PDB file of C-alpha atoms in Angstrom:
ATOM      1  CA  MET A1328      62.614 160.346  -1.577  1.00  0.00           C
ATOM      2  CA  ALA A1329      65.478 159.634  -3.746  1.00  0.00           C
ATOM      3  CA  SER A1330      68.203 157.427  -1.843  1.00  0.00           C
ATOM      4  CA  ALA A1331      64.982 155.378   0.031  1.00  0.00           C
ATOM      5  CA  ARG A1332      64.401 154.656  -3.933  1.00  0.00           C
ATOM      6  CA  SER A1333      68.686 153.975  -4.844  1.00  0.00           C
ATOM      7  CA  LYS A1334      68.248 151.074  -1.693  1.00  0.00           C
ATOM      8  CA  LYS A1335      65.553 149.887  -2.346  1.00  0.00           C
ATOM      9  CA  ARG A1336      67.165 148.752  -6.116  1.00  0.00           C
ATOM     10  CA  ARG A1337      69.590 147.995  -4.191  1.00  0.00           C
ATOM     11  CA  GLY A1338      68.851 145.607  -1.976  1.00  0.00           C
ATOM     12  CA  ALA A1339      66.967 144.091  -4.387  1.00  0.00           C
ATOM     13  CA  GLY A1340      69.698 143.444  -6.601  1.00  0.00           C
ATOM     14  CA  ALA A1341      71.422 141.970  -3.863  1.00  0.00           C
ATOM     15  CA  ARG A1342      68.501 139.356  -3.659  1.00  0.00           C
ATOM     16  CA  THR A1343      68.179 138.892  -7.031  1.00  0.00           C
ATOM     17  CA  PHE A1344      72.317 138.613  -7.379  1.00  0.00           C
ATOM     18  CA  ALA A1345      72.333 135.781  -4.171  1.00  0.00           C
ATOM     19  CA  ALA A1346      69.203 134.104  -5.363  1.00  0.00           C
ATOM     20  CA  ARG A1347      71.010 133.755  -8.922  1.00  0.00           C
ATOM     21  CA  VAL A1348      74.326 132.433  -7.703  1.00  0.00           C
ATOM     22  CA  THR A1349      72.241 129.887  -5.302  1.00  0.00           C
ATOM     23  CA  SER A1350      70.567 128.771  -8.483  1.00  0.00           C
ATOM     24  CA  GLU A1351      73.658 128.894 -10.271  1.00  0.00           C
ATOM     25  CA  ALA A1352      75.744 126.823  -7.398  1.00  0.00           C
ATOM     26  CA  ALA A1353      72.522 123.985  -7.211  1.00  0.00           C
ATOM     27  CA  GLY A1354      72.440 123.570 -11.046  1.00  0.00           C
ATOM     28  CA  LEU A1355      76.660 122.627 -10.760  1.00  0.00           C
ATOM     29  CA  VAL A1356      76.197 120.252  -7.897  1.00  0.00           C
ATOM     30  CA  LEU A1357      73.163 118.208 -10.477  1.00  0.00           C
ATOM     31  CA  VAL A1358      74.940 118.312 -13.344  1.00  0.00           C
ATOM     32  CA  GLY A1359      78.279 117.400 -11.758  1.00  0.00           C
ATOM     33  CA  PHE A1360      76.345 114.574  -9.833  1.00  0.00           C
ATOM     34  CA  GLY A1361      74.504 113.480 -13.377  1.00  0.00           C
ATOM     35  CA  LEU A1362      77.585 113.664 -15.025  1.00  0.00           C
ATOM     36  CA  ILE A1363      79.469 111.353 -12.610  1.00  0.00           C
ATOM     37  CA  ALA A1364      76.281 109.193 -11.445  1.00  0.00           C
ATOM     38  CA  ALA A1365      76.335 108.809 -15.424  1.00  0.00           C
ATOM     39  CA  ILE A1366      80.016 107.840 -15.661  1.00  0.00           C
ATOM     40  CA  SER A1367      79.087 104.913 -12.517  1.00  0.00           C
ATOM     41  CA  LEU A1368      75.782 103.997 -13.784  1.00  0.00           C
ATOM     42  CA  GLY A1369      77.711 103.036 -17.525  1.00  0.00           C
ATOM     43  CA  THR A1370      80.278 101.529 -15.931  1.00  0.00           C
ATOM     44  CA  TYR A1371      78.485  99.266 -13.806  1.00  0.00           C
ATOM     45  CA  SER A1372      79.065  95.829 -12.638  1.00  0.00           C
ATOM     46  CA  PRO A1373      76.997  93.671 -10.687  1.00  0.00           C
ATOM     47  CA  ALA A1374      80.864  92.436  -9.052  1.00  0.00           C
ATOM     48  CA  ASP A1375      81.683  95.346  -8.058  1.00  0.00           C
ATOM     49  CA  PRO A1376      81.172  95.559  -3.817  1.00  0.00           C
ATOM     50  CA  LEU A1377      78.807  97.981  -2.319  1.00  0.00           C
ATOM     51  CA  PHE A1378      80.524 100.009   0.211  1.00  0.00           C
ATOM     52  CA  GLU A1379      84.054  98.379   0.283  1.00  0.00           C
ATOM     53  CA  LEU A1380      87.403 100.212   0.127  1.00  0.00           C
ATOM     54  CA  GLY A1381      88.997  97.882  -2.522  1.00  0.00           C
ATOM     55  CA  SER A1382      89.260  97.148  -6.692  1.00  0.00           C
ATOM     56  CA  VAL A1383      86.301  97.538  -9.008  1.00  0.00           C
ATOM     57  CA  HIS A1384      85.253  97.637 -13.131  1.00  0.00           C
ATOM     58  CA  ASN A1385      83.922 100.473 -11.997  1.00  0.00           C
ATOM     59  CA  ARG A1386      85.196 104.137 -13.991  1.00  0.00           C
ATOM     60  CA  ILE A1387      84.519 106.373 -10.829  1.00  0.00           C
ATOM     61  CA  GLY A1388      86.129 103.855  -8.304  1.00  0.00           C
ATOM     62  CA  PRO A1389      84.476 102.009  -4.934  1.00  0.00           C
ATOM     63  CA  VAL A1390      81.983 105.590  -4.652  1.00  0.00           C
ATOM     64  CA  GLY A1391      81.251 105.181  -8.125  1.00  0.00           C
ATOM     65  CA  ALA A1392      80.013 101.115  -7.117  1.00  0.00           C
ATOM     66  CA  THR A1393      78.244 101.595  -4.628  1.00  0.00           C
ATOM     67  CA  LEU A1394      76.474 105.296  -6.059  1.00  0.00           C
ATOM     68  CA  ALA A1395      75.772 103.061  -9.052  1.00  0.00           C
ATOM     69  CA  GLY A1396      75.304  99.519  -7.081  1.00  0.00           C
ATOM     70  CA  SER A1397      72.677 102.110  -5.104  1.00  0.00           C
ATOM     71  CA  LEU A1398      70.304 103.316  -7.937  1.00  0.00           C
ATOM     72  CA  ILE A1399      70.493 100.553  -9.403  1.00  0.00           C
ATOM     73  CA  GLY A1400      68.920  98.503  -6.378  1.00  0.00           C
ATOM     74  CA  LEU A1401      66.698 100.791  -5.984  1.00  0.00           C
ATOM     75  CA  LEU A1402      65.508 102.049  -9.750  1.00  0.00           C
ATOM     76  CA  GLY A1403      66.455  99.633 -11.771  1.00  0.00           C
ATOM     77  CA  PHE A1404      66.059 100.854 -15.176  1.00  0.00           C
ATOM     78  CA  GLY A1405      64.506 104.625 -12.876  1.00  0.00           C
ATOM     79  CA  ALA A1406      68.608 104.738 -11.887  1.00  0.00           C
ATOM     80  CA  GLY A1407      69.143 106.184 -15.648  1.00  0.00           C
ATOM     81  CA  ILE A1408      65.563 109.008 -15.670  1.00  0.00           C
ATOM     82  CA  VAL A1409      66.585 110.101 -12.430  1.00  0.00           C
ATOM     83  CA  VAL A1410      70.550 111.319 -13.582  1.00  0.00           C
ATOM     84  CA  ALA A1411      69.217 112.202 -16.487  1.00  0.00           C
ATOM     85  CA  THR A1412      66.851 113.972 -14.962  1.00  0.00           C
ATOM     86  CA  ALA A1413      68.757 115.615 -11.877  1.00  0.00           C
ATOM     87  CA  ALA A1414      71.274 116.996 -15.520  1.00  0.00           C
ATOM     88  CA  TRP A1415      68.309 118.083 -17.238  1.00  0.00           C
ATOM     89  CA  LEU A1416      67.398 120.552 -14.104  1.00  0.00           C
ATOM     90  CA  GLY A1417      71.165 121.332 -13.165  1.00  0.00           C
ATOM     91  CA  GLY A1418      71.831 122.488 -16.540  1.00  0.00           C
ATOM     92  CA  ARG A1419      68.517 124.662 -16.329  1.00  0.00           C
ATOM     93  CA  LEU A1420      69.423 126.246 -13.583  1.00  0.00           C
ATOM     94  CA  LEU A1421      72.500 127.366 -15.248  1.00  0.00           C
ATOM     95  CA  LEU A1422      70.928 128.681 -17.774  1.00  0.00           C
ATOM     96  CA  GLY A1423      68.984 130.904 -15.460  1.00  0.00           C
ATOM     97  CA  HIS A1424      65.565 128.769 -16.711  1.00  0.00           C
ATOM     98  CA  GLY A1425      64.391 127.790 -12.717  1.00  0.00           C
ATOM     99  CA  ILE A1426      63.345 124.621 -12.141  1.00  0.00           C
ATOM    100  CA  PRO A1427      59.984 124.210 -13.859  1.00  0.00           C
ATOM    101  CA  GLN A1428      56.522 125.362 -12.461  1.00  0.00           C
ATOM    102  CA  SER A1429      54.579 122.467 -10.520  1.00  0.00           C
ATOM    103  CA  ARG A1430      51.774 122.843 -13.208  1.00  0.00           C
ATOM    104  CA  SER A1431      54.269 121.787 -16.006  1.00  0.00           C
ATOM    105  CA  ARG A1432      53.873 118.616 -17.879  1.00  0.00           C
ATOM    106  CA  PHE A1433      57.661 117.747 -16.552  1.00  0.00           C
ATOM    107  CA  TRP A1434      56.699 116.285 -13.035  1.00  0.00           C
ATOM    108  CA  PRO A1435      53.820 114.183 -14.268  1.00  0.00           C
ATOM    109  CA  SER A1436      55.575 112.946 -16.789  1.00  0.00           C
ATOM    110  CA  GLY A1437      58.794 112.303 -15.455  1.00  0.00           C
ATOM    111  CA  ILE A1438      57.046 110.287 -12.414  1.00  0.00           C
ATOM    112  CA  MET A1439      55.174 107.803 -15.502  1.00  0.00           C
ATOM    113  CA  LEU A1440      58.339 107.121 -16.905  1.00  0.00           C
ATOM    114  CA  LEU A1441      59.566 105.981 -13.622  1.00  0.00           C
ATOM    115  CA  LEU A1442      56.966 103.584 -12.654  1.00  0.00           C
ATOM    116  CA  GLY A1443      57.068 102.262 -16.045  1.00  0.00           C
ATOM    117  CA  ALA A1444      60.853 101.933 -16.680  1.00  0.00           C
ATOM    118  CA  THR A1445      61.507 101.050 -12.766  1.00  0.00           C
ATOM    119  CA  PRO A1446      60.044  97.725 -12.805  1.00  0.00           C
ATOM    120  CA  LEU A1447      60.585  96.972 -16.168  1.00  0.00           C
ATOM    121  CA  PRO A1448      63.623  94.247 -15.922  1.00  0.00           C
ATOM    122  CA  LEU A1449      61.513  92.348 -13.230  1.00  0.00           C
ATOM    123  CA  VAL A1450      58.546  91.522 -15.064  1.00  0.00           C
ATOM    124  CA  LEU A1451      61.258  91.147 -17.889  1.00  0.00           C
ATOM    125  CA  ASP A1452      62.985  87.989 -15.891  1.00  0.00           C
ATOM    126  CA  HIS A1453      59.551  86.862 -14.939  1.00  0.00           C
ATOM    127  CA  LEU A1454      58.086  86.647 -18.277  1.00  0.00           C
ATOM    128  CA  ALA A1455      61.669  85.031 -20.203  1.00  0.00           C
ATOM    129  CA  PRO A1456      64.262  84.299 -17.262  1.00  0.00           C
ATOM    130  CA  GLY A1457      67.774  84.979 -17.436  1.00  0.00           C
ATOM    131  CA  ARG A1458      67.596  86.262 -20.854  1.00  0.00           C
ATOM    132  CA  PRO A1459      67.601  89.548 -20.544  1.00  0.00           C
ATOM    133  CA  GLY A1460      69.796  89.883 -17.670  1.00  0.00           C
ATOM    134  CA  ALA A1461      69.964  90.167 -13.805  1.00  0.00           C
ATOM    135  CA  PRO A1462      66.971  91.771 -12.464  1.00  0.00           C
ATOM    136  CA  LEU A1463      67.133  95.412 -11.523  1.00  0.00           C
ATOM    137  CA  GLY A1464      65.626  96.679  -9.140  1.00  0.00           C
ATOM    138  CA  TRP A1465      64.822  95.760  -6.008  1.00  0.00           C
ATOM    139  CA  LEU A1466      62.477  97.890  -3.531  1.00  0.00           C
ATOM    140  CA  PRO A1467      59.682  99.983  -5.424  1.00  0.00           C
ATOM    141  CA  GLY A1468      60.287  97.324  -8.285  1.00  0.00           C
ATOM    142  CA  ASN A1469      58.484  94.021  -6.823  1.00  0.00           C
ATOM    143  CA  PHE A1470      55.644  96.309  -5.469  1.00  0.00           C
ATOM    144  CA  LEU A1471      54.529  97.264  -8.249  1.00  0.00           C
ATOM    145  CA  VAL A1472      55.644  93.749 -10.415  1.00  0.00           C
ATOM    146  CA  SER A1473      53.632  92.024  -7.582  1.00  0.00           C
ATOM    147  CA  GLY A1474      50.721  94.410  -7.422  1.00  0.00           C
ATOM    148  CA  ALA A1475      50.531  94.039 -11.220  1.00  0.00           C
ATOM    149  CA  GLU A1476      51.491  90.695 -12.171  1.00  0.00           C
ATOM    150  CA  LEU A1477      48.797  90.002  -9.057  1.00  0.00           C
ATOM    151  CA  GLY A1478      45.652  91.925 -10.618  1.00  0.00           C
ATOM    152  CA  LEU A1479      46.967  91.151 -14.696  1.00  0.00           C
ATOM    153  CA  GLY A1480      49.219  88.850 -14.830  1.00  0.00           C
ATOM    154  CA  GLN A1481      52.656  88.673 -16.562  1.00  0.00           C
ATOM    155  CA  TRP A1482      52.343  90.257 -20.037  1.00  0.00           C
ATOM    156  CA  GLY A1483      49.564  92.328 -18.430  1.00  0.00           C
ATOM    157  CA  ALA A1484      51.658  93.956 -16.351  1.00  0.00           C
ATOM    158  CA  LEU A1485      54.268  94.308 -19.220  1.00  0.00           C
ATOM    159  CA  ARG A1486      51.657  96.233 -21.422  1.00  0.00           C
ATOM    160  CA  LEU A1487      50.863  98.450 -18.477  1.00  0.00           C
ATOM    161  CA  GLY A1488      54.502  99.492 -17.771  1.00  0.00           C
ATOM    162  CA  SER A1489      55.240  99.820 -21.648  1.00  0.00           C
ATOM    163  CA  LEU A1490      51.844 101.806 -21.904  1.00  0.00           C
ATOM    164  CA  ILE A1491      53.089 104.253 -18.800  1.00  0.00           C
ATOM    165  CA  LEU A1492      56.493 104.557 -20.539  1.00  0.00           C
ATOM    166  CA  VAL A1493      54.694 105.761 -23.783  1.00  0.00           C
ATOM    167  CA  LEU A1494      52.508 108.035 -21.488  1.00  0.00           C
ATOM    168  CA  GLY A1495      55.387 109.331 -20.214  1.00  0.00           C
ATOM    169  CA  SER A1496      56.969 109.970 -22.977  1.00  0.00           C
ATOM    170  CA  ILE A1497      54.594 112.008 -24.970  1.00  0.00           C
TER     171      ILE A1497
END
């Protein structure tokens, strides 16, 4: 009887050890990705070629230029939110806190921040062409902006995006 209990304890301990190692490894990968992506986004240059080996301005090199160009082209300012979220989740996993539960405020807040930040450069470019810089965020940003501007106009789309950003940050 005593040996059966000790075998159960050893089996449960091995599973928890394997789960901890897997969780910490995933956390390390996410923190590493967040660091590399943050440096790539921070040194992004629109002049850098994507998916080509060659001379680039990005500190991470051609891989960083491609990563930053892809993230910015897909998500606009939302790329920073995705990178920060990946690094934050990685830190939680490394510290042993795990991923937030589905009923926590983290998930809806992150989605609202992403929905508010992705179309923002395009709305600003439509209101003041050439002033805020080149429009960023092609795919989802164009879709969100065209729908919001169609229903609310340009200023209404800016107000809606700002409201979503504020609600997501609460």
